PDB file of C-alpha atoms in Angstrom:
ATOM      1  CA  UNK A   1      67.880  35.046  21.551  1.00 66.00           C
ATOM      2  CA  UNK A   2      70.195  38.044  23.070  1.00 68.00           C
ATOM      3  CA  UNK A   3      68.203  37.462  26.450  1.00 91.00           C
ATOM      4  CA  UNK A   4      69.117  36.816  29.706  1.00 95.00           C
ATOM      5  CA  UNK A   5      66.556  36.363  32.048  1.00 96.00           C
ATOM      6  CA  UNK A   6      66.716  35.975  35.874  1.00 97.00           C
ATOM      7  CA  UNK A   7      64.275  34.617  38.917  1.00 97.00           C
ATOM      8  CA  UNK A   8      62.822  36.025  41.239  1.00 97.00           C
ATOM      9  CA  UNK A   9      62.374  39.226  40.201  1.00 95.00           C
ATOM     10  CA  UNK A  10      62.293  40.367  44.016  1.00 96.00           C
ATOM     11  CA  UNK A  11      62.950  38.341  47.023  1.00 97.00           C
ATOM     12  CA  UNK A  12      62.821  39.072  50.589  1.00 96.00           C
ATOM     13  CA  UNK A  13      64.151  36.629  53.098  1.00 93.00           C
ATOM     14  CA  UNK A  14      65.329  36.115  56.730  1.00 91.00           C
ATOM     15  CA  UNK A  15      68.584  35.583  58.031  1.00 90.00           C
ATOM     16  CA  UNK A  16      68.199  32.093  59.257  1.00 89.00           C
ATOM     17  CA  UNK A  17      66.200  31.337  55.517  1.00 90.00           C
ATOM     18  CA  UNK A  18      68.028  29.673  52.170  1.00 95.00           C
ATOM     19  CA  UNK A  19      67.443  30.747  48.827  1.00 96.00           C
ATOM     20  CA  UNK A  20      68.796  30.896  45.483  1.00 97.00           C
ATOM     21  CA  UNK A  21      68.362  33.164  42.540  1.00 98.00           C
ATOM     22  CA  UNK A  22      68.732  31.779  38.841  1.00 98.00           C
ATOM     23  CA  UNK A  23      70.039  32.733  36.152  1.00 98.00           C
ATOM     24  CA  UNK A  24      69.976  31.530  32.224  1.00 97.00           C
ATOM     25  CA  UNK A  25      70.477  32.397  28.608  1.00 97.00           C
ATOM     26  CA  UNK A  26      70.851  30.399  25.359  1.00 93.00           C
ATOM     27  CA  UNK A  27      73.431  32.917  23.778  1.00 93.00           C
ATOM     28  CA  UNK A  28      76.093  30.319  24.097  1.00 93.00           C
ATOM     29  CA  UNK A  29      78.022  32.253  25.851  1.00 93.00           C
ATOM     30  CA  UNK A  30      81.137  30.237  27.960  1.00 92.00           C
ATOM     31  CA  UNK A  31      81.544  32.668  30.279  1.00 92.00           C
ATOM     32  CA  UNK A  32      78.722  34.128  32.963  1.00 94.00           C
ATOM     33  CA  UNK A  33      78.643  36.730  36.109  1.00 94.00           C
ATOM     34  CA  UNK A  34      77.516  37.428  39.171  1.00 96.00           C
ATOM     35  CA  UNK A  35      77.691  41.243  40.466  1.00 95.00           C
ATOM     36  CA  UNK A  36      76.145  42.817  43.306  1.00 96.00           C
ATOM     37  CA  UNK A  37      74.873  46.772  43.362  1.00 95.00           C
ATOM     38  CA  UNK A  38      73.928  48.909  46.321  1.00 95.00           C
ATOM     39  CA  UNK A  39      71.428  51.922  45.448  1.00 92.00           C
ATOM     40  CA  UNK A  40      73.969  54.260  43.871  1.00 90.00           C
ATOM     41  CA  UNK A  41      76.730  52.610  43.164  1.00 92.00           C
ATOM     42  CA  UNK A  42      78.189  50.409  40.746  1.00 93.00           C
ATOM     43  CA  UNK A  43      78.382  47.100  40.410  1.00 94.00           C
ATOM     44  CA  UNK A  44      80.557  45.215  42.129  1.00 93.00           C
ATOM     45  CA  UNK A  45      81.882  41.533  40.534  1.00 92.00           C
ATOM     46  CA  UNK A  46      81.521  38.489  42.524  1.00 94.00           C
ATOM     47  CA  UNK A  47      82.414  35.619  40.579  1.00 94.00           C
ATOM     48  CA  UNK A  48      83.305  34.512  36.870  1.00 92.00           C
ATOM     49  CA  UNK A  49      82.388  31.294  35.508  1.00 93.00           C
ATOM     50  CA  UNK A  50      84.299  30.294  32.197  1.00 90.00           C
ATOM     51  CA  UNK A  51      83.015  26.909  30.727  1.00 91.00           C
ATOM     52  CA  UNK A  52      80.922  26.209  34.088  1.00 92.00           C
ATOM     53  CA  UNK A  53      84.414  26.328  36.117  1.00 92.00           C
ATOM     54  CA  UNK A  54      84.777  29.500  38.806  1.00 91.00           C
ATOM     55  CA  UNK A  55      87.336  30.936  37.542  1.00 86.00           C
ATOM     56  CA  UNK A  56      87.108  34.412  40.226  1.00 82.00           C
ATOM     57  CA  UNK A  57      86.369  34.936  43.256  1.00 84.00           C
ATOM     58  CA  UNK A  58      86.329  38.190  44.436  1.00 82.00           C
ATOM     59  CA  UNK A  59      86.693  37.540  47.979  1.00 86.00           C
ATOM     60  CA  UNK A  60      82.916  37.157  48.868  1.00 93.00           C
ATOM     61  CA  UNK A  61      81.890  35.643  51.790  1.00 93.00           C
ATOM     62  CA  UNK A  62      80.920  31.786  51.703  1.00 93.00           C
ATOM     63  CA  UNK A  63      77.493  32.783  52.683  1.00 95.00           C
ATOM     64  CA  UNK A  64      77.034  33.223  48.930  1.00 96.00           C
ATOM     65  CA  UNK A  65      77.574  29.912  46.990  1.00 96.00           C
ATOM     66  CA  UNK A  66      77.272  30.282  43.556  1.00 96.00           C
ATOM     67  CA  UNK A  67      76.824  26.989  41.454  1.00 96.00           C
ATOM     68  CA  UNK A  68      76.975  26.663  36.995  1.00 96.00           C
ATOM     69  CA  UNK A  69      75.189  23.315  36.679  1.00 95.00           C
ATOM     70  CA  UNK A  70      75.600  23.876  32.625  1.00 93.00           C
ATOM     71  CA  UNK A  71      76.539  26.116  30.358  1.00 90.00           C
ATOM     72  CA  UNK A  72      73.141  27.823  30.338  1.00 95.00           C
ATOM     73  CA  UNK A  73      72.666  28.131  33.726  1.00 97.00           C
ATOM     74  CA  UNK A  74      73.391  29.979  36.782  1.00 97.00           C
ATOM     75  CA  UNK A  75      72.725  29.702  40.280  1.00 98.00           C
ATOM     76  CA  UNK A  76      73.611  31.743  43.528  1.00 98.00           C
ATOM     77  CA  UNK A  77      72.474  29.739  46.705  1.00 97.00           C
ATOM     78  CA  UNK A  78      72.198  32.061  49.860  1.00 96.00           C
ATOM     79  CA  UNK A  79      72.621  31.473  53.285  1.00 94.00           C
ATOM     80  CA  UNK A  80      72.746  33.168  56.428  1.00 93.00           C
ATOM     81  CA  UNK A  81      72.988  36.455  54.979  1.00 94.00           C
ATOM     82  CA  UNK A  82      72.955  39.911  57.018  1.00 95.00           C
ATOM     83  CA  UNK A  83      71.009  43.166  56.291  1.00 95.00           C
ATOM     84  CA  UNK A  84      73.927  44.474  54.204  1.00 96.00           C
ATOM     85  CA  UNK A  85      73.620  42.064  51.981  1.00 97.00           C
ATOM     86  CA  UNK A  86      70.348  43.603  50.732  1.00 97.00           C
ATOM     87  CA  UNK A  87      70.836  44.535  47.033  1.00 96.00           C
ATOM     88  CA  UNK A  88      70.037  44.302  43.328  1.00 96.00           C
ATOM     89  CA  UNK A  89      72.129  41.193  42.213  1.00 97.00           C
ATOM     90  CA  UNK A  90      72.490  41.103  38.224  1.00 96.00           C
ATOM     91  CA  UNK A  91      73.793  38.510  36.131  1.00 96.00           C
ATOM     92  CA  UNK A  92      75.547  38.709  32.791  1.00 94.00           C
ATOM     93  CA  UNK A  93      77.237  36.670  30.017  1.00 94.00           C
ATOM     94  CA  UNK A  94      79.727  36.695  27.296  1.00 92.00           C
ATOM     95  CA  UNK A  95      81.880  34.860  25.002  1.00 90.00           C
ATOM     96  CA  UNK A  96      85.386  34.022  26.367  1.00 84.00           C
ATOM     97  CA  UNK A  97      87.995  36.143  24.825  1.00 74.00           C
ATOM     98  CA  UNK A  98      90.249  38.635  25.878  1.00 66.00           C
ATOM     99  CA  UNK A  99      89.525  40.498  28.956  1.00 61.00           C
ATOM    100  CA  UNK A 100      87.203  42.647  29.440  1.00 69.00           C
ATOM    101  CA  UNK A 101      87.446  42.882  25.016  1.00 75.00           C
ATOM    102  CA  UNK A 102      83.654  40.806  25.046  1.00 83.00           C
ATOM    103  CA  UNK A 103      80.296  42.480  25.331  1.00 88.00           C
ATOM    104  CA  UNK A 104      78.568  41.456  28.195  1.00 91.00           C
ATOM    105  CA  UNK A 105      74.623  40.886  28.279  1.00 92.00           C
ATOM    106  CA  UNK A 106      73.166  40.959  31.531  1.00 94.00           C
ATOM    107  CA  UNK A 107      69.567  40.302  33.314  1.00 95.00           C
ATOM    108  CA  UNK A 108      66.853  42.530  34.825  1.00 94.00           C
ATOM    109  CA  UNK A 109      68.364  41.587  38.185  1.00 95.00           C
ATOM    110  CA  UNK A 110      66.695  40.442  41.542  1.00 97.00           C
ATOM    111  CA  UNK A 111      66.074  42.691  44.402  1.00 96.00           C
ATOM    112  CA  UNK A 112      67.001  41.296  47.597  1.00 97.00           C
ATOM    113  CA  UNK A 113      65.803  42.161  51.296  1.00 96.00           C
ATOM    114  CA  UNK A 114      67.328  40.487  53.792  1.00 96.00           C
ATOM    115  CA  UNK A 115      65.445  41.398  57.187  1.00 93.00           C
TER     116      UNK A 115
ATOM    117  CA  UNK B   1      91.447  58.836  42.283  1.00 63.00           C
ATOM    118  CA  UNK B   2      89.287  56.204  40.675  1.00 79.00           C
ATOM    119  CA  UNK B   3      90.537  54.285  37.428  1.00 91.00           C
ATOM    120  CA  UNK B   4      87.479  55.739  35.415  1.00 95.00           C
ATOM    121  CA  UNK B   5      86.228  58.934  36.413  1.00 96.00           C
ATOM    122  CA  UNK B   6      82.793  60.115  34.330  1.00 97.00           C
ATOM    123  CA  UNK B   7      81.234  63.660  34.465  1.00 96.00           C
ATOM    124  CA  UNK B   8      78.784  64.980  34.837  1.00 97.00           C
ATOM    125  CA  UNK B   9      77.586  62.818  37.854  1.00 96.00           C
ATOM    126  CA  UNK B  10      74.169  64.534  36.953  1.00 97.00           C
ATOM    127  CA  UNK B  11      72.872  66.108  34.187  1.00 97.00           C
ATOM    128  CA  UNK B  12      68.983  67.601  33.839  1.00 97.00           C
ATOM    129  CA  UNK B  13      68.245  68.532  30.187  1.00 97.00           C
ATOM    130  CA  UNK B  14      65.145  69.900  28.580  1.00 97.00           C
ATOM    131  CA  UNK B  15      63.837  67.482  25.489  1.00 98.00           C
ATOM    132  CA  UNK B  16      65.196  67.847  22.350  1.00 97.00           C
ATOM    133  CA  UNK B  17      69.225  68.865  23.662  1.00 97.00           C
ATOM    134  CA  UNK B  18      72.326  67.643  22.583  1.00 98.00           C
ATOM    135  CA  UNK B  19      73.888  65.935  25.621  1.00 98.00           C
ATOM    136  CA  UNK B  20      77.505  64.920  26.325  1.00 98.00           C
ATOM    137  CA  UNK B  21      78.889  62.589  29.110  1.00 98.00           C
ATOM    138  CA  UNK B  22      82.899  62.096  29.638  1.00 98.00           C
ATOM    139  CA  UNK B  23      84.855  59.402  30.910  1.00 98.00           C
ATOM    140  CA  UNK B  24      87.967  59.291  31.535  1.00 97.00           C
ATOM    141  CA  UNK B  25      90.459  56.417  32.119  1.00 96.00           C
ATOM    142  CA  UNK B  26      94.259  55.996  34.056  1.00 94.00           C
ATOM    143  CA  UNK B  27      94.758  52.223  32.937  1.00 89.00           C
ATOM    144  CA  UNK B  28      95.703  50.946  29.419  1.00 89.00           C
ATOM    145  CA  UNK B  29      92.532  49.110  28.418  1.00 88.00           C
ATOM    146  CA  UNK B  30      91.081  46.319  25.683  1.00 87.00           C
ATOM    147  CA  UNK B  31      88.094  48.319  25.010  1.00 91.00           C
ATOM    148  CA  UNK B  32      85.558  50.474  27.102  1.00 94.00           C
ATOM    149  CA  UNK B  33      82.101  50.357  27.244  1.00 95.00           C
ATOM    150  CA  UNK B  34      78.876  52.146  27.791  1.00 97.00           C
ATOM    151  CA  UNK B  35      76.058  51.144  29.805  1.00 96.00           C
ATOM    152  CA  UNK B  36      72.576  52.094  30.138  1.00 97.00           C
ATOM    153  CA  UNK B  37      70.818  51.465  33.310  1.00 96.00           C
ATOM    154  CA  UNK B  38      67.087  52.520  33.844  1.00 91.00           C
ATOM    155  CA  UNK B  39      65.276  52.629  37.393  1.00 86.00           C
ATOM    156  CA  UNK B  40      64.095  49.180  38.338  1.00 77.00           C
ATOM    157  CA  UNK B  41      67.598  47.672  37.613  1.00 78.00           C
ATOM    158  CA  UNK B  42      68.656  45.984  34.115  1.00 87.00           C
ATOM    159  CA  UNK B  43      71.583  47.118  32.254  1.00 93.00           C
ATOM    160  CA  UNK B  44      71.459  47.475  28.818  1.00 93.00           C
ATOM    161  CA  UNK B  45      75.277  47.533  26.422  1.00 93.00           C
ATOM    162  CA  UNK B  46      75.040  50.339  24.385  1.00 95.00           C
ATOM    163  CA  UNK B  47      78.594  50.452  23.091  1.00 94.00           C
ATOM    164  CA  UNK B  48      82.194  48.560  23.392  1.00 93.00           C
ATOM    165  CA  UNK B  49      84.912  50.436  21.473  1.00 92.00           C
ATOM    166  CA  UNK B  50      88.399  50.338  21.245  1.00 91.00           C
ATOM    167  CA  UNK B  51      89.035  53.145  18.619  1.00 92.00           C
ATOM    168  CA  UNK B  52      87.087  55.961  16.968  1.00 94.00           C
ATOM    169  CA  UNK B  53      83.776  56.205  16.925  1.00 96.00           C
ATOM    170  CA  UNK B  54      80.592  54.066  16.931  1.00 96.00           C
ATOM    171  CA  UNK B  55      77.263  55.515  16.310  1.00 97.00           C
ATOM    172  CA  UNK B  56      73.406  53.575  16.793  1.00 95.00           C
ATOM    173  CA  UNK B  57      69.822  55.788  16.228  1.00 96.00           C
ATOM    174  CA  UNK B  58      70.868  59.065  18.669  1.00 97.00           C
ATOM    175  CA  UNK B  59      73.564  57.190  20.165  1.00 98.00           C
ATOM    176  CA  UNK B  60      76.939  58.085  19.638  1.00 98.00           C
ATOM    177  CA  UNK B  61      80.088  57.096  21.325  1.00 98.00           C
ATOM    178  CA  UNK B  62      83.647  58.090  20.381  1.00 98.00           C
ATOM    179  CA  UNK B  63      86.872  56.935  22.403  1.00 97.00           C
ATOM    180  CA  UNK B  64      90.531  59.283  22.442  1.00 96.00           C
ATOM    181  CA  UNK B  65      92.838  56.065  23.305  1.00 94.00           C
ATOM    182  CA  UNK B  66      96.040  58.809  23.412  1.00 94.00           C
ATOM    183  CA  UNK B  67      94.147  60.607  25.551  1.00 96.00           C
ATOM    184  CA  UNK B  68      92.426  57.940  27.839  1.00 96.00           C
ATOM    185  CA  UNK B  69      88.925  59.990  26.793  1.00 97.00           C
ATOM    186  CA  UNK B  70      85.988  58.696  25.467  1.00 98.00           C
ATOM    187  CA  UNK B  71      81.969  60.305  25.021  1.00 98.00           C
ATOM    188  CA  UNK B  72      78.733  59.241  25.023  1.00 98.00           C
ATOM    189  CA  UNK B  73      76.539  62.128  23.113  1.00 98.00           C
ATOM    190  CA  UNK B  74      72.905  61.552  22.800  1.00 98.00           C
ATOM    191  CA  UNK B  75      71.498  63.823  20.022  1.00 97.00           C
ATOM    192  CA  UNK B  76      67.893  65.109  20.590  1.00 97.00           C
ATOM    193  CA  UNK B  77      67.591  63.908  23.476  1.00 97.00           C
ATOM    194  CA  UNK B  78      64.188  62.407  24.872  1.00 97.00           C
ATOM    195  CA  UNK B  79      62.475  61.742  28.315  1.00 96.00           C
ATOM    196  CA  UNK B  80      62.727  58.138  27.589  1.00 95.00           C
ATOM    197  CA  UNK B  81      66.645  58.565  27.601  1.00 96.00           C
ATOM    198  CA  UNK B  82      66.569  59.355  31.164  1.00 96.00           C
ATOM    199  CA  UNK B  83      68.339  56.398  32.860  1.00 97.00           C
ATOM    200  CA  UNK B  84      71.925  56.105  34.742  1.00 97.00           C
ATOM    201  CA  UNK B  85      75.047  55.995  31.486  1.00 98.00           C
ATOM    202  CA  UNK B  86      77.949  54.311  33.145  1.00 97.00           C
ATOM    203  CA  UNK B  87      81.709  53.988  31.759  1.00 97.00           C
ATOM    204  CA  UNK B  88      82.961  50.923  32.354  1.00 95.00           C
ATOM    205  CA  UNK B  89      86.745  49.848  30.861  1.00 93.00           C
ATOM    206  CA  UNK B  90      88.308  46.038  30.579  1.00 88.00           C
ATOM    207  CA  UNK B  91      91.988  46.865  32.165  1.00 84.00           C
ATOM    208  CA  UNK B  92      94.747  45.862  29.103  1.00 80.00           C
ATOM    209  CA  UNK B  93      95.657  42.368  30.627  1.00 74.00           C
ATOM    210  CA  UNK B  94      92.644  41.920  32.931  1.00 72.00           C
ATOM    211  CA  UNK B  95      91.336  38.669  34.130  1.00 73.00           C
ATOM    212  CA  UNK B  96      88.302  37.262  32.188  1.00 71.00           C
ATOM    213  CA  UNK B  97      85.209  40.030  32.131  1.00 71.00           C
ATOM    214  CA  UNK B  98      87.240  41.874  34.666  1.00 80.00           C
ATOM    215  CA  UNK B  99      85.404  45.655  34.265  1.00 89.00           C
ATOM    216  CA  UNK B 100      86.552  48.575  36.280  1.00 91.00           C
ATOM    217  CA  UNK B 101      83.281  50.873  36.140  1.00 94.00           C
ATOM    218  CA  UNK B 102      82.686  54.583  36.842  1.00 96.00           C
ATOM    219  CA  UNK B 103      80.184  55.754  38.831  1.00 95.00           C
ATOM    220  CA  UNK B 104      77.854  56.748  36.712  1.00 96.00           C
ATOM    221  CA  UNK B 105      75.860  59.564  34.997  1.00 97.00           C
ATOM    222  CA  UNK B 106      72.065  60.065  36.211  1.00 97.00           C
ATOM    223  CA  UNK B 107      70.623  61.831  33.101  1.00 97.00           C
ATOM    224  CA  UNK B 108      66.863  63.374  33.373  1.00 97.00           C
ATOM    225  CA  UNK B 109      65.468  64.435  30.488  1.00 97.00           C
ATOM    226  CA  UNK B 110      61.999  66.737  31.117  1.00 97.00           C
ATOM    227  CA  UNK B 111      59.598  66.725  28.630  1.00 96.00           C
TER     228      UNK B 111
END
């Protein structure tokens, strides 16, 4: 299984609401991603897990809470987000291993709308 | 000036053409990859190479580490290739999965 899958697909929520998109694969991969992408541009990373411990944080705010229950797994919580938050937010995997020297797999993604 | 700097940022090219996209890199790297992004969102690894060249079906990708050069060339190409190609490289001593990525390639192919 070279999947990784993510839910919702789509998700449209308030600013006062709280949500969380999930993420999983059964690769056995130690190390999973969180990146954000405006129409565009990019991707941009957010945060690293490596053996379900955050190992970066690129500076995002702490109305994003992300959350690796196990190694499968992978959860962002949102809270309190703003309009400019709206974006396709993709996850990925790979073995551990020298930077940036690993293959990463990632998911369809979830489009968010924050209104 | 961006670490990784791909051209064209658009290409249109009539079924059945040889196509070419460049990227170019300022930082020693651990390998560089190639991406494959279709409208609606998920990105798809097509290569990660550290040397030479790597070829799959159409696909081929070849990577000039003197030169900090690498291509993507898609031989007859087809509408179904039309998607975004994006460069990405892991820096030489980057943190784990730490990707610098270009900005991408929107290739149309017409029928």
């Amino acid at each position: 299984d070279t999947e990784v899958t993510q839910t919702p697909k789509h998700l449209v929520m308030g600013m006062t609401n709280k949500k969380s998109l999930k993420c999983e694969q059964h690769m056995g991969h130690r190390a999973m991603y969180w990146y954000k992408q405006k129409a565009k541009k990019p991707p941009e990373l957010m945060f690293v897990y490596s053996y379900e411990k955050l190992s970066i944080n690129e500076s995002v705010p702490s109305r994003f809470s992300p959350e690796c229950p196990n190694s499968s797994l992978l959860n962002l919580h949102l809270h309190a987000l703003q309009p400019e938050d709206s974006a396709l937010y993709l996850c990925a995997s790979s073995r551990l291993g020298l930077a940036g020297y690993n293959e990463q797999f990632f998911g369809p993604g979830t489009r968010l709308t924050v209104l | 000036k961006n670490e990784v700097e791909q051209s064209p940022q658009n290409l249109t090219a009539q079924e059945g053409e040889f196509i070419t996209i460049n990227c170019s890199y300022s930082v020693g790297i651990s390998a560089l990859h190639w991406l494959q992004q279709h409208p609606g969102g998920g990105i798809v690894s097509l290569f990660m190479l550290s040397s030479g060249k790597k070829k799959h079906g159409r696909l081929i990708a070849t990577i000039n580490i003197q030169e900090k050069h690498s291509s993507l060339h898609i031989t007859a190409s087809h509408p179904r290739d039309s998607a975004v190609y994006i460069c990405a490289v892991g820096p030489y001593g980057g943190s784990q999965g730490n990707l610098i990525f270009g900005k991408g390639t929107k290739l149309s192919v017409k029928p």
